[in-house]
XYZ file of C-alpha atoms in Angstrom:
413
model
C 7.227 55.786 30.254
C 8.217 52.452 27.971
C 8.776 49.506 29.989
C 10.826 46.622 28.129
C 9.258 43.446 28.535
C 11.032 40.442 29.894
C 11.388 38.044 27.579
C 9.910 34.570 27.966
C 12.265 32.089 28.746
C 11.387 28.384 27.892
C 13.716 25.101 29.177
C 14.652 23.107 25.561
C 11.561 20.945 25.918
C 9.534 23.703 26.109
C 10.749 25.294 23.228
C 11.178 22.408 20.623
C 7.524 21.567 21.075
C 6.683 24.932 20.727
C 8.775 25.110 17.402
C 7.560 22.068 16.079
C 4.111 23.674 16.478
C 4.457 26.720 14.905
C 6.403 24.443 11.889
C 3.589 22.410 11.233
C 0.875 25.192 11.620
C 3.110 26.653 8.382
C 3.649 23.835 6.024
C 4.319 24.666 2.803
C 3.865 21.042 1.819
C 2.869 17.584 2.422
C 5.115 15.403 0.639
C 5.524 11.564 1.095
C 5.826 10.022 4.511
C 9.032 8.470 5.020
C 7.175 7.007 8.775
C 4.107 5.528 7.100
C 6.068 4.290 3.791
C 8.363 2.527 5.957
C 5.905 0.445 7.634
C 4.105 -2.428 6.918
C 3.098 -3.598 10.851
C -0.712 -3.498 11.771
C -2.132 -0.861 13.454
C -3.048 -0.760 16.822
C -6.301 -2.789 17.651
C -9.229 -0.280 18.194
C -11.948 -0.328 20.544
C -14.383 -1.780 18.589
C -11.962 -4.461 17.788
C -10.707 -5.366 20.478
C -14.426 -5.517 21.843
C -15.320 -7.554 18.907
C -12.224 -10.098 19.593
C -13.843 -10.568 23.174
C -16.943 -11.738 21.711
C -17.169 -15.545 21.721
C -17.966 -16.237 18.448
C -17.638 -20.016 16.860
C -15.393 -21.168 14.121
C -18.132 -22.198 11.648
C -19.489 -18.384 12.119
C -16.126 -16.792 11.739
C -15.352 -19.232 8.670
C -18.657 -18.236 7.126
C -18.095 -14.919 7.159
C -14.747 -14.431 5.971
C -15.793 -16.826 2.926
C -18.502 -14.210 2.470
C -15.927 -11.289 2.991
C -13.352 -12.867 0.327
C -16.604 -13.767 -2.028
C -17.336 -9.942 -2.004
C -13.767 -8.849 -2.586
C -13.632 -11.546 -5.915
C -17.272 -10.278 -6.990
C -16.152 -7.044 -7.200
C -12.844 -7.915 -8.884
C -14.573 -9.947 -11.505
C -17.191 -6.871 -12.027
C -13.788 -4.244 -12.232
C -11.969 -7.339 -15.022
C -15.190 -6.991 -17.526
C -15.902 -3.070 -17.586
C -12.593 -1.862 -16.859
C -11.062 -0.428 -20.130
C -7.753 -1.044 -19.616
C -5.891 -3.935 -21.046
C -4.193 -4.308 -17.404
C -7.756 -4.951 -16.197
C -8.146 -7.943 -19.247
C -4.894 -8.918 -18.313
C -5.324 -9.586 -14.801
C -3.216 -6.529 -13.203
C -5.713 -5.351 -11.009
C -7.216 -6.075 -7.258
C -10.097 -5.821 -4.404
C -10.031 -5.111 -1.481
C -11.476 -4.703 2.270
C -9.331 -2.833 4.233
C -10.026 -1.916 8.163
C -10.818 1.014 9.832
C -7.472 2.108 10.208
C -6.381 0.788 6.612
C -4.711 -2.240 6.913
C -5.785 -4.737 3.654
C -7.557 -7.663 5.285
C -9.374 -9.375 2.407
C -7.860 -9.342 -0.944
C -9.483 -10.873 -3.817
C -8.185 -14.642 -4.539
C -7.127 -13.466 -8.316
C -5.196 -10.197 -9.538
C -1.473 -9.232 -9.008
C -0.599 -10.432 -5.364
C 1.939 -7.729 -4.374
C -0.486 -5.509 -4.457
C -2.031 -6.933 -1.219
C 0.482 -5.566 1.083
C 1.419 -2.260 0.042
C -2.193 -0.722 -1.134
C -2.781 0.688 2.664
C 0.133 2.658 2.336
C -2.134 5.737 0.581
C -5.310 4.665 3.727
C -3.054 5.435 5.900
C -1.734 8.959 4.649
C -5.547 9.320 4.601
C -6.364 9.329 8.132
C -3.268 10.800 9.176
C -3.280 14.093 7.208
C -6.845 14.434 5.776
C -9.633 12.841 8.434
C -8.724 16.080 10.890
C -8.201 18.666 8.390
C -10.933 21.113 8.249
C -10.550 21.846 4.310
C -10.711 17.846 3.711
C -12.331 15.242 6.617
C -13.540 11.869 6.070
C -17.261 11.447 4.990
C -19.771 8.622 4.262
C -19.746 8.804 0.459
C -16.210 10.344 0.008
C -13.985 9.074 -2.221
C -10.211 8.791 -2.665
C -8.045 8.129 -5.713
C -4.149 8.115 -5.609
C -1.165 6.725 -7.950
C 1.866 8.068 -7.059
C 3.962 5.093 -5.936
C 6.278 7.921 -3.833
C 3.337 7.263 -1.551
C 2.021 4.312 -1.966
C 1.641 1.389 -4.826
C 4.288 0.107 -7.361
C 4.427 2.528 -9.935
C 2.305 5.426 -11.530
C 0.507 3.418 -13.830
C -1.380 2.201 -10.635
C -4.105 3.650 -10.080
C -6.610 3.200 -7.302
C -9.944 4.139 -5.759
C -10.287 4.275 -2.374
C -13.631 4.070 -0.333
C -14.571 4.743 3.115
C -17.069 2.432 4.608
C -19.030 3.795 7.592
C -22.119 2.004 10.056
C -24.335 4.243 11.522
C -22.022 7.306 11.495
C -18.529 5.497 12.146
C -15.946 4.565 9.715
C -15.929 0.683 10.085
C -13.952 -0.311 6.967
C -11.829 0.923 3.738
C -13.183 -0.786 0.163
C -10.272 -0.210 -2.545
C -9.766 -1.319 -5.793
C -6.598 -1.028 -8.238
C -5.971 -1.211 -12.355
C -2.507 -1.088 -13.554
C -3.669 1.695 -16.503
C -2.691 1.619 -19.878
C -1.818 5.561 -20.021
C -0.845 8.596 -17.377
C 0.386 11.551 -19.390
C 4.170 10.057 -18.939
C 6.829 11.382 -21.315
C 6.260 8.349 -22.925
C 3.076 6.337 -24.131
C 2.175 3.364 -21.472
C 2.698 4.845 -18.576
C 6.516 3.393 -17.684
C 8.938 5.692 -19.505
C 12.599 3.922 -19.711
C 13.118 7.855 -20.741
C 11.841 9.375 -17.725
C 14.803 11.586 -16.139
C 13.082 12.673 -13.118
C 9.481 12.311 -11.445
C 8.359 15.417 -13.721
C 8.597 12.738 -16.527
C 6.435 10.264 -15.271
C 2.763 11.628 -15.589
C 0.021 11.810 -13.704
C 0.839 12.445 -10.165
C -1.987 11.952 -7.949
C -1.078 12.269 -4.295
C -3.914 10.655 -2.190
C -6.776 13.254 -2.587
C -10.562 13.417 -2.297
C -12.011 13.514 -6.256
C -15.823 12.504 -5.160
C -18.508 13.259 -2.494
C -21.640 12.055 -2.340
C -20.506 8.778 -4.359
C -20.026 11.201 -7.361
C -16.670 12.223 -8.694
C -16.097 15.419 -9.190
C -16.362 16.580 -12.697
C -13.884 19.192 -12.680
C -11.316 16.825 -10.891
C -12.245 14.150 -13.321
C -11.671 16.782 -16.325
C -8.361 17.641 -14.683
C -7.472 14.011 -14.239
C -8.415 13.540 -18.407
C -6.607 16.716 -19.559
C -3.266 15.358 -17.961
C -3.215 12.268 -20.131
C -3.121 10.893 -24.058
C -6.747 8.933 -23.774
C -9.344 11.188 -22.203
C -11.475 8.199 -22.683
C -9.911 5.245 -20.762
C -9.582 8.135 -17.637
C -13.257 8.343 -17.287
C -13.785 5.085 -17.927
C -11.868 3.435 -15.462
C -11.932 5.685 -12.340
C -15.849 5.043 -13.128
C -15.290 1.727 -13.007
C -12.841 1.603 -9.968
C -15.488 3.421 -8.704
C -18.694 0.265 -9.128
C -16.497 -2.146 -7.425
C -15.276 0.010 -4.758
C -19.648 0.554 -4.125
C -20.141 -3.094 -4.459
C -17.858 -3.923 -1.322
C -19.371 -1.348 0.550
C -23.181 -2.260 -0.535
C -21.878 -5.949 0.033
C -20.285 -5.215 3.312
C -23.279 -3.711 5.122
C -24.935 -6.539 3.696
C -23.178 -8.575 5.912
C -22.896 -6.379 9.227
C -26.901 -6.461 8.682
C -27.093 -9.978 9.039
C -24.495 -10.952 11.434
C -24.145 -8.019 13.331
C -21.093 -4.960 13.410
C -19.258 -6.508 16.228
C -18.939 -10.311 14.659
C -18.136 -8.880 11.325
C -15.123 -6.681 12.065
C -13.872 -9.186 14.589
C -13.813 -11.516 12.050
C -11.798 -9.046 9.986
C -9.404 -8.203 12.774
C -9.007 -12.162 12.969
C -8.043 -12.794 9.715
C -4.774 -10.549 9.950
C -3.853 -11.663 13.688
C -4.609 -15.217 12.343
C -2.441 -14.883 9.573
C 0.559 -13.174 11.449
C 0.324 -16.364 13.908
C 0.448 -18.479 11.292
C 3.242 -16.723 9.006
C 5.584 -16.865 12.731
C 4.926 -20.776 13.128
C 5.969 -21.535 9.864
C 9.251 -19.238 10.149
C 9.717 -20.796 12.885
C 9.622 -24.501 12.235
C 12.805 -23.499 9.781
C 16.388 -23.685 10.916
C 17.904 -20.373 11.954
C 20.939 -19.130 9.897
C 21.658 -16.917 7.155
C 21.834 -17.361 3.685
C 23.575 -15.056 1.339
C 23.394 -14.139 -2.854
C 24.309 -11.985 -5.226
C 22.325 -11.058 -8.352
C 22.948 -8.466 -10.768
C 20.337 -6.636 -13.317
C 22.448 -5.825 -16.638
C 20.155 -3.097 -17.668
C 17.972 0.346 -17.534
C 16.760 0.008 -20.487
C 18.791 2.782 -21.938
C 22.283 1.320 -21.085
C 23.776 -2.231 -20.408
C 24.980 -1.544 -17.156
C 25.568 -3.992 -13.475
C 23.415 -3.052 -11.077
C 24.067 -5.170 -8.189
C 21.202 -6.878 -5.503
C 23.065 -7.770 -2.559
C 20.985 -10.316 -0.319
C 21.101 -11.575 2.791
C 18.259 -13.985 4.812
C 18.114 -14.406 7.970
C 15.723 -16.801 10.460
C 16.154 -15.989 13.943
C 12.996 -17.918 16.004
C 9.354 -16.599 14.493
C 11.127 -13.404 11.939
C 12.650 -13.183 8.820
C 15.233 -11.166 8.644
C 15.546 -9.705 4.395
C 19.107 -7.871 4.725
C 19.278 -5.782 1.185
C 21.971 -3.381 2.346
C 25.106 -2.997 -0.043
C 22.969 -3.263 -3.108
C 23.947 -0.243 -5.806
C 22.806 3.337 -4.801
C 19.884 4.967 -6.790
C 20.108 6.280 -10.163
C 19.168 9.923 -10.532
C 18.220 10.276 -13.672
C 17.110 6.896 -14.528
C 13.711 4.998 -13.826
C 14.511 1.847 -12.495
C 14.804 2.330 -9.473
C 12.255 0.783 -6.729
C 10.576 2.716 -3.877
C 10.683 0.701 -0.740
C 6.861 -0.645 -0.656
C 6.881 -2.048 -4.140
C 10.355 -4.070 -2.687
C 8.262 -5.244 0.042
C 5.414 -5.827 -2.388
C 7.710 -8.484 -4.406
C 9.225 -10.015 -1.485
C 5.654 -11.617 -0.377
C 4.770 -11.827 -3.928
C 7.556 -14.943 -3.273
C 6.508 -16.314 -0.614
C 2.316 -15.900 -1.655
C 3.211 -17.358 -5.210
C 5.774 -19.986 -4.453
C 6.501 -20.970 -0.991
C 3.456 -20.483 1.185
C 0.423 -20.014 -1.353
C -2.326 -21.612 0.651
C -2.038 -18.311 2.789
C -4.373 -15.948 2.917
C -3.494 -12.681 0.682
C -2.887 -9.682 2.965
C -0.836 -7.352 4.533
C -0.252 -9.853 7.782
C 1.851 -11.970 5.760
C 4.738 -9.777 5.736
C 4.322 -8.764 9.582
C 7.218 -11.187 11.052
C 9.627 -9.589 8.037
C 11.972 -7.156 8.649
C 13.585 -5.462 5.146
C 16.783 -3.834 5.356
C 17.796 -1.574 2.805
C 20.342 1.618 2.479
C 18.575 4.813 2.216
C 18.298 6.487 -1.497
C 19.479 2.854 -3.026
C 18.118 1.857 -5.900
C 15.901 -0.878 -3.807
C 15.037 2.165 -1.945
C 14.864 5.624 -3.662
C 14.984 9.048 -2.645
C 11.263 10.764 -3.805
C 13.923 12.948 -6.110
C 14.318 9.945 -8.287
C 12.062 8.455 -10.884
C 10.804 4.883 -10.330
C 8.491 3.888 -13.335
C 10.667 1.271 -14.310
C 10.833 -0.322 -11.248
C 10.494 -3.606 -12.340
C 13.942 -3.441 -13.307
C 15.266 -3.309 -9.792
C 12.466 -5.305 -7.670
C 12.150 -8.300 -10.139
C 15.739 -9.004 -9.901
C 15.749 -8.650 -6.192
C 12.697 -11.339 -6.253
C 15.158 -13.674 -7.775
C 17.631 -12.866 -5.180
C 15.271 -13.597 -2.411
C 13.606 -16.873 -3.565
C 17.439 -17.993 -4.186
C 18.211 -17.921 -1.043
C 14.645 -18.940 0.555
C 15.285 -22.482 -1.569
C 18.299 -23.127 0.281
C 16.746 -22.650 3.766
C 14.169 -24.870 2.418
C 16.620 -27.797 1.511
C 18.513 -27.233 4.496
């Protein structure tokens, strides 16, 4: 005799958890992260932090090692500048950098393009979110990273960057990344930033942040992949080779340092210089008068068309936060390349205050910490991943202009 089973009944809770299980047990695909692309806070302090922060280490100590710390990160800059290939790495348009544990950029070296020092952990943290636990991926001593799609992380395409993960005696204790704005990426159009680029499918080389290397080897046929998707097979393997050295010289110049001063004092110190820097960047907002200041600015161009595109501003200072209010600026342009994904914005808006207002700062993601950015969703200022954003420069440079216009008029208040 068949007996019809009762069917299970689950209370909503129940069965929304359930669902969102099964969901992500069938994905299909792991496409940008609107969460970690819209974030530029610190992570969480970890234990070994937070133990490290207890120690009671001196000044002169501290100081002493993060002058080591930003020594390594412009030693390994200067090495990527002569054997990168590149005439971005000649040029300047490149950086350094320690990272922590979790991925926030601590250290950046003192020369290079300064935006790039708070939105480079954007492609860390996709990292350890969706690869360190996944059994066809994981996070190894002598694994290494590349990425350059700016949908999740960076400014544009023609980034590229090598990422490195840094581990003492078994545990990952640090990130070492370095970045060259390359010369080619298999875009629709020679250089890398097509004004003709209709859609992302135009814009090249698409690396979403993957493992390419074990063993501090790159894997040859992920490099031969890489080489076969641009115009200059060459300058490929040249430069992820080279992003390679300096991303092994911070790590070889790291442990140098944990050696000698010991795991706890060294990341503390690390942890200190972002904390440090947040303190700092809130005292200095706050010594300003709160108010708002407004502007208007308009780009006349994308390169293909004269065209208003407008960059509507607001600043606000309430106590120790800035408050960058970019709603109301035009919507995003389809089939057009200017438009800006909403890290490289963020990227240019400390680029003013690290270049201009406050440049005896220290260059890393902590600056940006007591700033809140307000944009409209799928704005030109802050795209959909549907749209192409190679020109970007277009949209973000103009908003720059925007933003130190109305910083000079808190500043003569």
């Amino acid at each position: 005799m068949n007996v019809m089973q009762k069917p299970i009944e689950l209370d909503d809770a129940t069965f929304e958890a359930e669902l969102k299980q099964f969901l992500d047990q069938q994905m299909l695909f792991r496409g940008p992260d609107p969460e970690i692309m819209g974030s530029h806070d610190l992570a969480p302090k970890t234990e070994l932090e937070k133990r490290s922060l207890e120690k009671n280490v001196d000044v002169v100590t501290r100081t002493v090692i993060r002058n080591r710390l930003q020594m390594i990160a412009n030693e390994a800059n200067e090495i990527l500048s002569h054997i990168g290939s590149a005439p971005g790495a000649k040029w300047g348009d490149l950086i350094c950098a320690i990272f922590t544990a979790a991925g926030d950029l601590a250290i950046a070296s003192s020369n290079g393009v300064l935006l790039f020092s708070v939105l480079a952990h954007h492609p860390i943290k996709y990292i350890l979110k969706y690869w360190k636990n996944e059994p066809t991926v994981g996070i190894a001593d002598g694994d290494i990273f590349m990425h350059n799609d700016a949908r999740f992380g960076n400014v544009h395409n023609t980034d590229q960057s090598c990422l490195l993960p840094i581990f003492h005696k078994g545990e990952l204790v640090a990130w070492a990344g370095s970045i060259i704005h390359e010369g080619e990426n298999g875009a629709c159009e020679p250089g890398g930033m097509p004004s003709a680029a209709l859609s992302p499918y135009d814009e090249g080389l698409k690396i979403s942040p993957m493992r390419c290397g074990e063993g501090f080897k790159l894997r040859e046929d992920l490099v031969t992949y890489f080489q076969n998707s641009v115009r200059d097979p060459k300058l490929q393997l040249e430069d992820m080779r080279a992003k390679l050295a300096a991303t092994m010289r911070i790590r070889s110049r790291l442990l140098e340092v944990i050696e000698e001063y010991g795991l706890e004092t060294v990341i503390g110190t690390v942890r200190d210089a972002l904390d440090s820097t947040v303190e700092e960047v809130e005292r200095r907002f706050e010594a300003l008068p709160d108010g708002k200041v407004r502007y208007v600015h308009f780009a006349d161009s994308t390169l293909r068309e004269n065209v208003a595109i407008k960059i509507n501003c607001c600043l606000e200072i309430k106590g120790k936060n800035l408050i960058v209010d970019l709603r109301g600026s035009s919507p995003e342009f389809l089939n057009r390349a200017n438009n800006t994904v909403l890290c490289s914005l963020k990227g240019m808006i400390a680029q003013v205050f690290l270049n201009f207002v406050w440049p005896d700062l220290p260059r890393n993601q902590a600056v940006l910490v007591p700033v809140k950015v307000l944009t409209d969703q799928n704005s030109a200022l802050n795209c959909s991943p549907a749209s192409p954003n190679a020109q970007s420069m277009m949209t973000f440079f103009p908003s720059f202009t925007a933003v130190e216009h109305c910083l000079m008029k808190f500043l003569f208040r």
